[in-house]
Short mmCIF file of C-alpha atoms and ligand atoms in Angstrom, two decimals:
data_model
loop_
_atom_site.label_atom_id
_atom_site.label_comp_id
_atom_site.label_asym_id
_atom_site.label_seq_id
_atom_site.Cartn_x
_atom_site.Cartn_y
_atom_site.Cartn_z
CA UNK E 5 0.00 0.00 0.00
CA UNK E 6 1.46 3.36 -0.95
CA UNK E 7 1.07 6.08 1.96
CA UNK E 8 0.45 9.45 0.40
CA UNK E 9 -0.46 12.50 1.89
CA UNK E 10 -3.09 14.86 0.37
CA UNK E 11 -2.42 18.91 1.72
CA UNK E 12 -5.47 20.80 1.09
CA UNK E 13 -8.83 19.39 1.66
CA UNK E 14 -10.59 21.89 -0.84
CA UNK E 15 -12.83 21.47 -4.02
CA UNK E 16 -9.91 19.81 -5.63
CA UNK E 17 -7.78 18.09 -2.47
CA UNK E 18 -10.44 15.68 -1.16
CA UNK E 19 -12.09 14.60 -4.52
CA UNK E 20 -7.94 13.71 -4.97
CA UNK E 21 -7.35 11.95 -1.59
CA UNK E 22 -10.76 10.24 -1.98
CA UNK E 23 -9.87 8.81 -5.15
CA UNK E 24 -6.51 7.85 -4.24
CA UNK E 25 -7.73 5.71 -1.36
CA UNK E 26 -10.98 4.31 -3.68
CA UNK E 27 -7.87 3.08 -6.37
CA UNK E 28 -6.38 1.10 -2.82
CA UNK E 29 -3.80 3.70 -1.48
CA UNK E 30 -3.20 4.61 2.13
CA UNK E 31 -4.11 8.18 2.02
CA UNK E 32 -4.21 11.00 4.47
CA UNK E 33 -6.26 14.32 3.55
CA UNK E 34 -4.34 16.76 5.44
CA UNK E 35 -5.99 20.42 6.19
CA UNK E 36 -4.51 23.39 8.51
CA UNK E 37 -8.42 24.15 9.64
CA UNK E 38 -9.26 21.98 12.11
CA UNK E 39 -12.89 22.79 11.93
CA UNK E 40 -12.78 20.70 8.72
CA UNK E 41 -10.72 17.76 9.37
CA UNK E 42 -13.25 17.16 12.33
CA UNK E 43 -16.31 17.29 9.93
CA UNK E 44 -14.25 14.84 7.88
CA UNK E 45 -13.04 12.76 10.46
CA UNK E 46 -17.25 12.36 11.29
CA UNK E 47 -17.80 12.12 7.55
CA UNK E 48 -19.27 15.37 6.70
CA UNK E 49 -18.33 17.02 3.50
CA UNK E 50 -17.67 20.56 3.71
CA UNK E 51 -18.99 21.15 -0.30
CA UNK E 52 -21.47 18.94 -2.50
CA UNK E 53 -20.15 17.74 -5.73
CA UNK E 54 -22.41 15.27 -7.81
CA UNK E 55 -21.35 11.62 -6.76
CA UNK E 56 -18.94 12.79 -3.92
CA UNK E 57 -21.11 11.34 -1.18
CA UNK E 58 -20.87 7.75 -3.01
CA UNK E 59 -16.64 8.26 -3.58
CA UNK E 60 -16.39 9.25 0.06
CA UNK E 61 -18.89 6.03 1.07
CA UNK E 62 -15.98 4.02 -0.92
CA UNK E 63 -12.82 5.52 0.07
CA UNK E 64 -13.31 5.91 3.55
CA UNK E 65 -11.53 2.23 5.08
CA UNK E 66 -8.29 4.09 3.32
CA UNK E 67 -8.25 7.68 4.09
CA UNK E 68 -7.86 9.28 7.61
CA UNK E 69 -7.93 13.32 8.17
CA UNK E 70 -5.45 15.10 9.93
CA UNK E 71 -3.99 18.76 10.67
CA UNK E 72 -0.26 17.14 10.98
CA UNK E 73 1.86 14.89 7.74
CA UNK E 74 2.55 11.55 8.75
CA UNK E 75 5.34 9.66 7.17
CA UNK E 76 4.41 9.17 3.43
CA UNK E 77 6.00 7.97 0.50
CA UNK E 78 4.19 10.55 -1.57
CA UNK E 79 2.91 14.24 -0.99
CA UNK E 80 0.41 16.18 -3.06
CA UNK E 81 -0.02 19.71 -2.47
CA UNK E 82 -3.49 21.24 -3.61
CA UNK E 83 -3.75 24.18 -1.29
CA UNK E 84 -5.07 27.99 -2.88
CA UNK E 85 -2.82 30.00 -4.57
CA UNK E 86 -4.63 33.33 -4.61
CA UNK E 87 -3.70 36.59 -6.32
CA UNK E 88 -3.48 39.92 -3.80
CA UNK E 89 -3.85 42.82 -5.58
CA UNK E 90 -3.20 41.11 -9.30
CA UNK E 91 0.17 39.48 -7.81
CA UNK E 92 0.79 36.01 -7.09
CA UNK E 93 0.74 34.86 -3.33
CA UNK E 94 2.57 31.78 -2.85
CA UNK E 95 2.09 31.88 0.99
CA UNK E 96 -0.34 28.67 1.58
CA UNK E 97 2.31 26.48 -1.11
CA UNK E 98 5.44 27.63 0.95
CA UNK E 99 3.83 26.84 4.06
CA UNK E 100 2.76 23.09 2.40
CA UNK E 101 6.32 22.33 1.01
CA UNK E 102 7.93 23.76 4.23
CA UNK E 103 5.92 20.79 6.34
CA UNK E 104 6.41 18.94 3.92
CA UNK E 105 10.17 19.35 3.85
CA UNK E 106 10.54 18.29 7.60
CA UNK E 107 8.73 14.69 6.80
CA UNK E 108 9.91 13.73 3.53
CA UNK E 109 12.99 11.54 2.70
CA UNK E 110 15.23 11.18 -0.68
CA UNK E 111 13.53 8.87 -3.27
CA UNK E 112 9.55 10.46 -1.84
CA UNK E 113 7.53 11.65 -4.34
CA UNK E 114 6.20 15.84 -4.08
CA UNK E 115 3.69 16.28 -6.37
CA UNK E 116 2.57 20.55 -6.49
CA UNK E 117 -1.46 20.33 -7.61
CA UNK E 118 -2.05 24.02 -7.34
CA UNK E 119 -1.43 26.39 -10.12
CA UNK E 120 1.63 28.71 -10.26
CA UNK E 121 3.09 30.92 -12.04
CA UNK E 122 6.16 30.53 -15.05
CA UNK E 123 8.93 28.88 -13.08
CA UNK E 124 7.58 28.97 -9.81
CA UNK E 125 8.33 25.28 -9.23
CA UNK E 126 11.78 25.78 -10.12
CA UNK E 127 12.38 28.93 -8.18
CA UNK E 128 9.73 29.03 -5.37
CA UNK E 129 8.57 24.78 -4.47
CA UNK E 130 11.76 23.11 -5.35
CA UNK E 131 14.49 25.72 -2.95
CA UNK E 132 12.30 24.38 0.04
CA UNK E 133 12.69 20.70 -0.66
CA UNK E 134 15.19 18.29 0.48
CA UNK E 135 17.61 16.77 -1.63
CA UNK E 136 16.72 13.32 -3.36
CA UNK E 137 13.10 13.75 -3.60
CA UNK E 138 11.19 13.27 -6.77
CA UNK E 139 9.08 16.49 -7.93
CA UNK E 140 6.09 16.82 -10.32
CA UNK E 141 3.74 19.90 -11.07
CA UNK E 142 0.12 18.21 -12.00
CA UNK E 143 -2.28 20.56 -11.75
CA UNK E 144 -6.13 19.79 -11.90
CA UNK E 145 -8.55 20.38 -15.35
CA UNK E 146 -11.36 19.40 -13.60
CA UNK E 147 -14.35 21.42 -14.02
CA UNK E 148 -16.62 22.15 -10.86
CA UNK E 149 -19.97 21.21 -11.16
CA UNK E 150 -18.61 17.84 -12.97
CA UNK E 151 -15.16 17.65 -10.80
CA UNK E 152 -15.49 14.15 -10.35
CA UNK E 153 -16.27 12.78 -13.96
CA UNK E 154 -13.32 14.99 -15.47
CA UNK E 155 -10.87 14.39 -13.01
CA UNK E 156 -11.26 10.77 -13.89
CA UNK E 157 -11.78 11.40 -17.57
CA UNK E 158 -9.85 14.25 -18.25
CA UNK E 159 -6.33 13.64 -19.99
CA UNK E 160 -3.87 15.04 -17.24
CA UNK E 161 -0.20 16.73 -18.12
CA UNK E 162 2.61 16.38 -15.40
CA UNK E 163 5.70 18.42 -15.66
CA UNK E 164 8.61 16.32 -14.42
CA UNK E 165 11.60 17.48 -12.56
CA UNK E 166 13.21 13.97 -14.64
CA UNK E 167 11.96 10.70 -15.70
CA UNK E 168 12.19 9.10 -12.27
CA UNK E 169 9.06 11.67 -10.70
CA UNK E 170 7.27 11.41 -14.12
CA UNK E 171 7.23 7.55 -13.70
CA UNK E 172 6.56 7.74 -10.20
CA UNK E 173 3.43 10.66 -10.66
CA UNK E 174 2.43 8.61 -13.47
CA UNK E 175 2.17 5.13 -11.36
CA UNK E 176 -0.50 7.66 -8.64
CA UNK E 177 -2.12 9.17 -11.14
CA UNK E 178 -2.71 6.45 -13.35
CA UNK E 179 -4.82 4.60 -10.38
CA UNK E 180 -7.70 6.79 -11.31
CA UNK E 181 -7.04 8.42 -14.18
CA UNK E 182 -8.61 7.12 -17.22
CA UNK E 183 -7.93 9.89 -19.87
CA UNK E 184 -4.12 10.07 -21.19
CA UNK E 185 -1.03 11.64 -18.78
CA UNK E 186 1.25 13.65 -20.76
CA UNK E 187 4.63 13.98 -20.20
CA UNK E 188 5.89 17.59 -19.87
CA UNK E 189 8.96 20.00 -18.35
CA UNK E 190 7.90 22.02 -15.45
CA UNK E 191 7.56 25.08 -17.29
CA UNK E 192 5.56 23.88 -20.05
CA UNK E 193 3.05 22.33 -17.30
CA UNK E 194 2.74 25.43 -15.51
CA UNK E 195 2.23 27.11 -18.80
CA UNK E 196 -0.58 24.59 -19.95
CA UNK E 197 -2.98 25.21 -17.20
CA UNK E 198 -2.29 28.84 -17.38
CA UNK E 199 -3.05 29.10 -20.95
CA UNK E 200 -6.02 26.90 -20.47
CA UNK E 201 -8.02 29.26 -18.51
CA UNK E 202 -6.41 32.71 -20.26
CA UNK E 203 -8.00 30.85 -23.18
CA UNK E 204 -11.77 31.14 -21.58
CA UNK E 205 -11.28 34.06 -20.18
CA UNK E 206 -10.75 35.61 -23.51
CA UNK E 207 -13.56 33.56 -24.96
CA UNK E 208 -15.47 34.66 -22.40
CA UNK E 209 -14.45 38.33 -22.90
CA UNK E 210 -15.20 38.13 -26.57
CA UNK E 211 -18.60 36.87 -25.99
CA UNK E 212 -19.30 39.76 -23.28
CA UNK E 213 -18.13 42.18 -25.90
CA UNK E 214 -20.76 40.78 -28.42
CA UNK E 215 -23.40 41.08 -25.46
CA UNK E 216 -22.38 45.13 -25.45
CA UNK E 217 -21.85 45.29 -29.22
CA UNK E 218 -25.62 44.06 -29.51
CA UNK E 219 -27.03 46.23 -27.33
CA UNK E 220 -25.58 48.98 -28.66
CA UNK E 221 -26.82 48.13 -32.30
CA UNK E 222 -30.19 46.74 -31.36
CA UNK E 223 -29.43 42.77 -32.36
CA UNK E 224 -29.39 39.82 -29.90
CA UNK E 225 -26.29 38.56 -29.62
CA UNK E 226 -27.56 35.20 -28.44
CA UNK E 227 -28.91 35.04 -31.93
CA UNK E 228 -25.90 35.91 -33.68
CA UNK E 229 -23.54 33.45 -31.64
CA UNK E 230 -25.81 30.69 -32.43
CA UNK E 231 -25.70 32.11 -36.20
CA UNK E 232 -22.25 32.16 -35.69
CA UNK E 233 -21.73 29.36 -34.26
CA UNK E 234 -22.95 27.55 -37.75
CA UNK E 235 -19.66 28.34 -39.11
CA UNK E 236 -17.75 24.55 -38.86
CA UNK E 237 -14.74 26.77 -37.12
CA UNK E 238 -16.07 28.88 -34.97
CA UNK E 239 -17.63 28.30 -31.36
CA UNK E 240 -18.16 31.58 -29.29
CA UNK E 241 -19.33 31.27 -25.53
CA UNK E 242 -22.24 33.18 -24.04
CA UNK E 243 -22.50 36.38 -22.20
CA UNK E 244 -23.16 36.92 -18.45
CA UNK E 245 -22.35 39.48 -15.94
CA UNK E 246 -18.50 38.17 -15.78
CA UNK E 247 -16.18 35.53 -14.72
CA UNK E 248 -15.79 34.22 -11.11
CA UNK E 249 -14.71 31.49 -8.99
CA UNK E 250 -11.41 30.46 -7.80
CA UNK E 251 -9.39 29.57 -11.17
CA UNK E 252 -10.25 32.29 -14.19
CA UNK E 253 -10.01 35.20 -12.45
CA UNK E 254 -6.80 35.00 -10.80
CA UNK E 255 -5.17 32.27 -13.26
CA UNK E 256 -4.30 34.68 -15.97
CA UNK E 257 -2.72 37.46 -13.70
CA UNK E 258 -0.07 34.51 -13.08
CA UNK E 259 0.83 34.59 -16.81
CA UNK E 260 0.13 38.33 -17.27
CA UNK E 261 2.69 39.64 -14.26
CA UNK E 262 5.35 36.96 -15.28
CA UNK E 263 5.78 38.66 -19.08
CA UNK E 264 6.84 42.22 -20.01
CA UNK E 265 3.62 42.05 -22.61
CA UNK E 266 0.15 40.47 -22.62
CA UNK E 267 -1.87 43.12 -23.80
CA UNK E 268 -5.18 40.73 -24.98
CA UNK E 269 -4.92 38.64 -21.75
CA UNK E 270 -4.48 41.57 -19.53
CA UNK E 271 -7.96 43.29 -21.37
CA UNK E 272 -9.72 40.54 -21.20
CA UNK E 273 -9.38 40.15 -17.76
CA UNK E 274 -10.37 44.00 -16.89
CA UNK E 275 -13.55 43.66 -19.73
CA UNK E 276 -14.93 40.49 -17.38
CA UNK E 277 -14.15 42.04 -14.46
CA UNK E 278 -16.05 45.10 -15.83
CA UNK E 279 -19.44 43.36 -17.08
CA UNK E 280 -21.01 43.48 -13.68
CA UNK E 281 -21.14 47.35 -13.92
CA UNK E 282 -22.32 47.08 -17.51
CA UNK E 283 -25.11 44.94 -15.94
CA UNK E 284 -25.83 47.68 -13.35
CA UNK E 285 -26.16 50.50 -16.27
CA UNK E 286 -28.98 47.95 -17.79
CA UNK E 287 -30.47 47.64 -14.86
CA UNK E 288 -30.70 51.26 -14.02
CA UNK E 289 -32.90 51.82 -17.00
CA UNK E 290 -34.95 49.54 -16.13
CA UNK E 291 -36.08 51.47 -12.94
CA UNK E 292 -35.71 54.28 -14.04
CA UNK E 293 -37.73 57.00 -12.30
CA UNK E 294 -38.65 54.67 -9.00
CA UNK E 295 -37.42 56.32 -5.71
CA UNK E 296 -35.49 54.20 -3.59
CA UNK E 297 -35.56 51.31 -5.77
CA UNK E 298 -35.25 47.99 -4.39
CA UNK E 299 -33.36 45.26 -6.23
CA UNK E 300 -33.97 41.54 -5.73
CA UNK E 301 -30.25 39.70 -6.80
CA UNK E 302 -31.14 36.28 -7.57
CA UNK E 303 -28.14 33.67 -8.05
CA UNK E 304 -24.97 34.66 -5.89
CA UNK E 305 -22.63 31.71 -6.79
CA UNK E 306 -20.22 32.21 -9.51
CA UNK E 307 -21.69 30.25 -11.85
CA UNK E 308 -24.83 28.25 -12.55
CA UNK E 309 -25.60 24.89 -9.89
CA UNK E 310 -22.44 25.12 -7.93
CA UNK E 311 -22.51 25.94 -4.47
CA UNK E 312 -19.29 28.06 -4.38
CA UNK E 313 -19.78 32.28 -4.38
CA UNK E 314 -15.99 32.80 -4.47
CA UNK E 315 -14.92 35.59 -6.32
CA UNK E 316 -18.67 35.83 -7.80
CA UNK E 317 -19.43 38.49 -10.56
CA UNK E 318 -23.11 38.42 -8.92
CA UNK E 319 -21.61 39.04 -5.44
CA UNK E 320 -19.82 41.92 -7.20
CA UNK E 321 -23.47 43.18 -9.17
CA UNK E 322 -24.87 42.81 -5.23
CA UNK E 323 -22.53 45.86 -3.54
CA UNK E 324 -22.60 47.73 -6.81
CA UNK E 325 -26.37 48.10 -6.50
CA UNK E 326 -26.11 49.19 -2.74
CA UNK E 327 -23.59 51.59 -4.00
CA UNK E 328 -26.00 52.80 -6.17
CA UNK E 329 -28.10 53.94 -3.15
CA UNK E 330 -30.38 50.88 -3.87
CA UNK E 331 -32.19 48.50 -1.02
CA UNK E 332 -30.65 44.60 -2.24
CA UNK E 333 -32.54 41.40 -1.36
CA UNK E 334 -30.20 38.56 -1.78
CA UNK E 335 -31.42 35.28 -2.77
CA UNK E 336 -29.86 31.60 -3.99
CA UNK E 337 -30.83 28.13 -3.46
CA UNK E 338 -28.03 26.37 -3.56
CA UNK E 339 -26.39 29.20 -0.48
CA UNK E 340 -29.49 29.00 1.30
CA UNK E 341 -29.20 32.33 1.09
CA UNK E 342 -32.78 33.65 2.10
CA UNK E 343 -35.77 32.49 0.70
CA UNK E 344 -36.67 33.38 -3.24
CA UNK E 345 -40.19 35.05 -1.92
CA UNK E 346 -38.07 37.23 1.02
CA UNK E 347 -36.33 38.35 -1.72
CA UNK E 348 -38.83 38.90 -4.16
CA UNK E 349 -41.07 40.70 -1.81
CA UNK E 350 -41.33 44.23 -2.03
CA UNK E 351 -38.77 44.50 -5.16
CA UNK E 352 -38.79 46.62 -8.01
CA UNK E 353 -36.55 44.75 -10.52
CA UNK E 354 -35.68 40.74 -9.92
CA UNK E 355 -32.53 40.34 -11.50
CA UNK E 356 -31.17 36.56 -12.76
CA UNK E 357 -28.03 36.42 -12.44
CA UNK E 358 -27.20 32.83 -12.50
CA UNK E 359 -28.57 30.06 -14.83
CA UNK E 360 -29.94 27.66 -11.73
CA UNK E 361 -31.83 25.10 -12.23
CA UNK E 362 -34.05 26.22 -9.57
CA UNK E 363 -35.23 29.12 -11.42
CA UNK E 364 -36.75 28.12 -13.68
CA UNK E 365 -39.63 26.59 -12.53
CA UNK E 366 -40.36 30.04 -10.64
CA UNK E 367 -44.07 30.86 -10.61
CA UNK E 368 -45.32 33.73 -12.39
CA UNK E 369 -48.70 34.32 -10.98
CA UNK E 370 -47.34 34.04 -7.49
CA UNK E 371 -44.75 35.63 -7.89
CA UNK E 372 -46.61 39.14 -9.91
CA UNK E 373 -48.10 40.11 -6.43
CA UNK E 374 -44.64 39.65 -4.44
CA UNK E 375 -43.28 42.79 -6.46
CA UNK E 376 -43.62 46.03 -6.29
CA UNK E 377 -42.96 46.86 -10.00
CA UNK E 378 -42.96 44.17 -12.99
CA UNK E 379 -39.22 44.48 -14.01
CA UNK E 380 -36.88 41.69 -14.37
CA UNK E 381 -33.00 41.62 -16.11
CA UNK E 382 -31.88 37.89 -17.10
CA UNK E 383 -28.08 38.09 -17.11
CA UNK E 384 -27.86 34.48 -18.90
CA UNK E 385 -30.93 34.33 -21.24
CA UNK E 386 -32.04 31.71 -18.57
CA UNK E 387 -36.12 32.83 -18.39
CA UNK E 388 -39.14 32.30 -21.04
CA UNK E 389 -39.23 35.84 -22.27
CA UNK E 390 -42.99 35.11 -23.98
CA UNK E 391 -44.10 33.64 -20.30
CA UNK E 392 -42.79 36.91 -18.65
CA UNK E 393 -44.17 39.50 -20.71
CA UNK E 394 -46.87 37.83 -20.85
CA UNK E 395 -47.38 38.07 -16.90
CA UNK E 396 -46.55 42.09 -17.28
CA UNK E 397 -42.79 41.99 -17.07
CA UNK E 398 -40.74 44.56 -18.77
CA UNK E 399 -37.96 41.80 -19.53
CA UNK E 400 -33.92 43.33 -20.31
CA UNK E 401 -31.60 40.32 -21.22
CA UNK E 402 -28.11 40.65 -21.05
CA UNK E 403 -27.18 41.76 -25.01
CA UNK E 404 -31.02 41.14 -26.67
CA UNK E 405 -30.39 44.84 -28.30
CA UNK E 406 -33.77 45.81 -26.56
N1 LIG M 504 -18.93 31.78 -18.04
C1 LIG M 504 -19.56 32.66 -18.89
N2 LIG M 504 -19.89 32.23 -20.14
C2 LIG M 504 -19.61 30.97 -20.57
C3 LIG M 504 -18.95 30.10 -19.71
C4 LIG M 504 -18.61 30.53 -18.43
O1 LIG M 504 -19.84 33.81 -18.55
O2 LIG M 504 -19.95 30.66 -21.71
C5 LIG M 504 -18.56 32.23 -16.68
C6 LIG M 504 -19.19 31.38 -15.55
O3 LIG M 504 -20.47 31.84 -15.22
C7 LIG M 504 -18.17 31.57 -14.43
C8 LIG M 504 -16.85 31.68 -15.17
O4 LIG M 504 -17.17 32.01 -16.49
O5 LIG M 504 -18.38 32.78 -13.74
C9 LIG M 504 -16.00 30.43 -15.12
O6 LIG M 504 -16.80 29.27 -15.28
P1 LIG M 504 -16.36 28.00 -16.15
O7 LIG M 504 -17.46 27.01 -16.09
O8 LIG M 504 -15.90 28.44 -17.49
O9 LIG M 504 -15.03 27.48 -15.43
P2 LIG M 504 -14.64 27.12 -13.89
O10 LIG M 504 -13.99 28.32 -13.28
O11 LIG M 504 -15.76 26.51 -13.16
O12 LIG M 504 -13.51 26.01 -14.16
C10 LIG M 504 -12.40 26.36 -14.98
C11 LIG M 504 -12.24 25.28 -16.07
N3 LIG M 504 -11.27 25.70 -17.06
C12 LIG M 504 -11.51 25.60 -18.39
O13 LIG M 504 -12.55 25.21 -18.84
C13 LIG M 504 -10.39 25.99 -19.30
C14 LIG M 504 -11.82 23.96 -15.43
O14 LIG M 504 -11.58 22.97 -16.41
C15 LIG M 504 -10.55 24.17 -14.56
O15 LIG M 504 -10.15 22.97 -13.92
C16 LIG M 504 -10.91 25.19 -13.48
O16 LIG M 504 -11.25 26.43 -14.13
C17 LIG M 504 -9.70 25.35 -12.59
O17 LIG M 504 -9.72 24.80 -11.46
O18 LIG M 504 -8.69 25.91 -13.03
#
C-alpha cells in the first residue's frame, strides 16, 4: 500500500485523496483548519459535488484526516494560490512544502497540484525541498460542477523534474485516471494550465463584448452566436455578468505579471471584471424613475448549480447596486441564502443572475403580487421571455439589443 499524503482538503484536495484511497492507497487528507478535518473525520463534507457522497462512502476504510503529515512515501499539495492585488501569493504552497520538507525523505515523491506561475516550481517549491526527492507539477482540469467525472476522464499533463518523478506521478495518477497523462517540463506544465483558462477568459471576454456590441446596435447577440456558431470553425461562448470562482479570475494574472507584454490577456481580464457594472447600467434603465428602488439579486454563486460564491461576478453586481443607493434582497438556493419570496417581496426589478436550475420553474402568478414593479433583467438568457411578458414583465436580457 502506498502512503500518500493529500495537503489541502478543498474542491480539488479531497475529490484527490478520496480517489486515491478508492484506487487502494493509504491516504491522508491533510488540512490546517481543524474545523474541517473534524467534519471529515465524522464524515461530513464541507462542499457537494455530484457523486462525492458515493466516492467518500468508498474511500473511507483508506483515508484518515489530519492537521499534521505523517510519514508518506508521496505528498500532493493542492492548497489555494490566490492573487493579492493582481500578484501572485505563494504563501499557503510555501507553508505546504515547508511541512512537507521536515517529513519527507530522498527517493519520496512531491507532487505541487495548485497552479503557479512561469517557473515557480523551479524557483519558489523546489528551494524548500530536500535533496533526493522526486518532484512533479500536475495541476487539476477538472471542471466544478462535474469535478469528479473529469478528473477521472480528463487527460492530465505532469511536468517532471526527470523521468524518475514522471514515472513515479504517473504510477499515482494512473490509479484513477482514465484519460491520457502527458509527459511535460515544469515550465511547459505550468504554462498549460495557465493558458487553459487565459484561453476562456478571452472567450469569455469576446462573448461579453458581443453582449455590449448588440445592445448597442439593437441585435441579440444570443442570436448571432448561435448564427455564428454555424460556421464549422467557430464556437463563441455566451455572455453573463463576468467571470468568477477560484481559477479564471486570478489564473491569468499569473501569466500576465510573469511577461513584459500580454496586452489581450491583460484586457480581457479587466472587460470580465467590468461586465457586472455594464449589468448595473442595464439595470438602471430599467427602474428608471422609481425612488429608492429595491433590487432583488437572484443567483450569488459564480456560476450556474455550484454551491461556491468565491470571487462571484453576482456578489460583485450585489454591492454595486447598494452603491448605487439601492435597497438589495439577496437570494440563492443552492447558499441557502434567504428564501426566493423574502427576496422577491417588495422588489422593483428581480434580476437573474445565474442560470440555476431552480429558477426556472419560478411561478409567475405568485410571484406578480410579491413585487412592487414588474421588471426583471436575465443576465444568462435563462427565463421564457414570452411567459414573462406575458405576466406584465418589462424583460432586459443581457445583449437582446432591446
Ligand atoms: N462563463 C460565462 N460564459 C460561458 C462560460 C462561463 O460567462 O460561456 C462564466 C461562468 O459563469 C463563471 C466563469 O465564467 O463565472 C467560469 O466558469 P467556467 O465554467 O468556465 O469554469 P470554472 O472556473 O468553473 O472552471 C475552470 C475550467 N477551465 C476551463 O474550462 C479551461 C476547469 O476545467 C478548470 O479545472 C478550473 O477552471 C480550474 O480549477 O482551473
Amino acid at each position: 500500500m502506498v502512503r500518500i499524503s493529500v495537503l489541502g482538503m478543498g474542491y480539488m484536495g479531497l475529490p484527490t485523496a478520496l480517489f486515491l484511497a478508492r484506487a487502494g492507497n493509504k491516504v491522508t487528507g491533510i488540512d490546517v483548519n481543524e474545523k474541517r478535518v473534524e467534519e471529515l473525520k465524522q464524515g461530513g463534507l464541507p462542499f457537494n459535488e455530484p457523486g462525492l457522497h458515493e466516492l467518500f462512502a468508498e474511500a473511507k476504510n483508506n483515508i484518515s484526516f489530519s492537521t499534521q503529515i505523517p510519514e508518506s512515501d508521496s505528498f500532493i499539495i493542492a492548497v489555494p494560490t490566490p492573487v493579492n492585488d493582481f500578484k501572485p501569493d505563494y504563501s499557503f504552497v510555501k507553508a505546504a512544502t515547508k511541512s512537507i520538507a521536515l517529513v519527507a525523505k530522498p527517493g519520496n515523491l512531491i507532487v505541487l497540484e495548485s497552479t503557479v506561475g512561469p517557473r515557480a516550481c523551479e524557483e519558489i517549491v523546489l528551494p524548500l525541498l530536500p535533496k533526493g526527492v522526486r518532484f512533479a507539477y500536475c495541476s487539476e482540469r477538472a471542471i466544478p460542477g462535474s469535478t469528479l467525472k473529469e478528473m477521472a476522464n480528463n487527460d492530465r499533463v505532469i511536468g517532471a523534474l526527470d523521468k524518475e518523478s514522471f514515472e513515479a506521478a504517473k504510477s499515482i495518477y494512473s490509479g484513477f485516471v482514465k484519460g491520457k497523462i502527458l509527459r511535460a517540463s515544469l515550465l511547459e506544465a505550468e504554462l498549460a494550465k495557465l493558458v487553459e483558462n487565459a484561453s476562456r477568459d478571452n472567450q469569455i471576454a469576446f462573448a461579453n463584448e458581443l453582449a455590449r456590441c448588440c445592445d448597442e446596435l439593437g441585435a441579440n447577440a444570443r442570436r448571432v452566436i448561435e448564427l455564428a456558431n454555424h460556421h464549422p470553425r467557430v464556437s463563441i461562448l455566451s455572455p453573463g455578468i463576468g467571470v468568477g470562482g477560484h481559477c479564471i479570475p486570478v489564473d491569468p494574472w499569473y501569466l500576465i505579471q510573469g511577461v513584459k507584454d500580454a496586452p489581450v490577456m491583460r484586457t480581457a481580464r479587466e472587460s470580465n471584471d467590468a461586465m457586472p457594472y455594464h449589468a448595473i447600467s442595464l439595470v438602471k434603465e430599467l427602474v428608471k424613475g422609481i425612488e429608492s428602488p429595491v433590487i432583488a439579486v437572484l443567483g450569488l454563486t459564480y456560476k450556474e448549480n455550484v454551491d461556491d460564491d468565491r470571487s462571484s461576478p453576482a456578489r460583485e453586481f450585489a454591492k454595486a447596486c447598494e452603491a448605487e443607493g439601492w435597497k438589495v434582497h439577496c437570494h440563492d438556493p443552492l447558499l441557502k441564502e434567504s428564501s426566493f419570496e423574502e427576496a422577491a417581496k417588495g422588489a422593483h426589478c428581480l434580476c437573474f443572475l445565474v442560470a440555476h436550475d431552480e429558477f426556472k420553474n419560478v411561478q409567475l402568478t405568485k410571484l406578480a403580487s410579491l413585487v412592487k414593479s414588474k421588471n426583471v433583467f436575465d443576465a444568462r438568457g435563462m427565463l421564457d421571455r414570452a411567459a414573462w411578458e406575458a405576466a406584465g414583465f418589462k424583460v432586459k436580457v443581457l445583449g437582446d439589443g432591446k
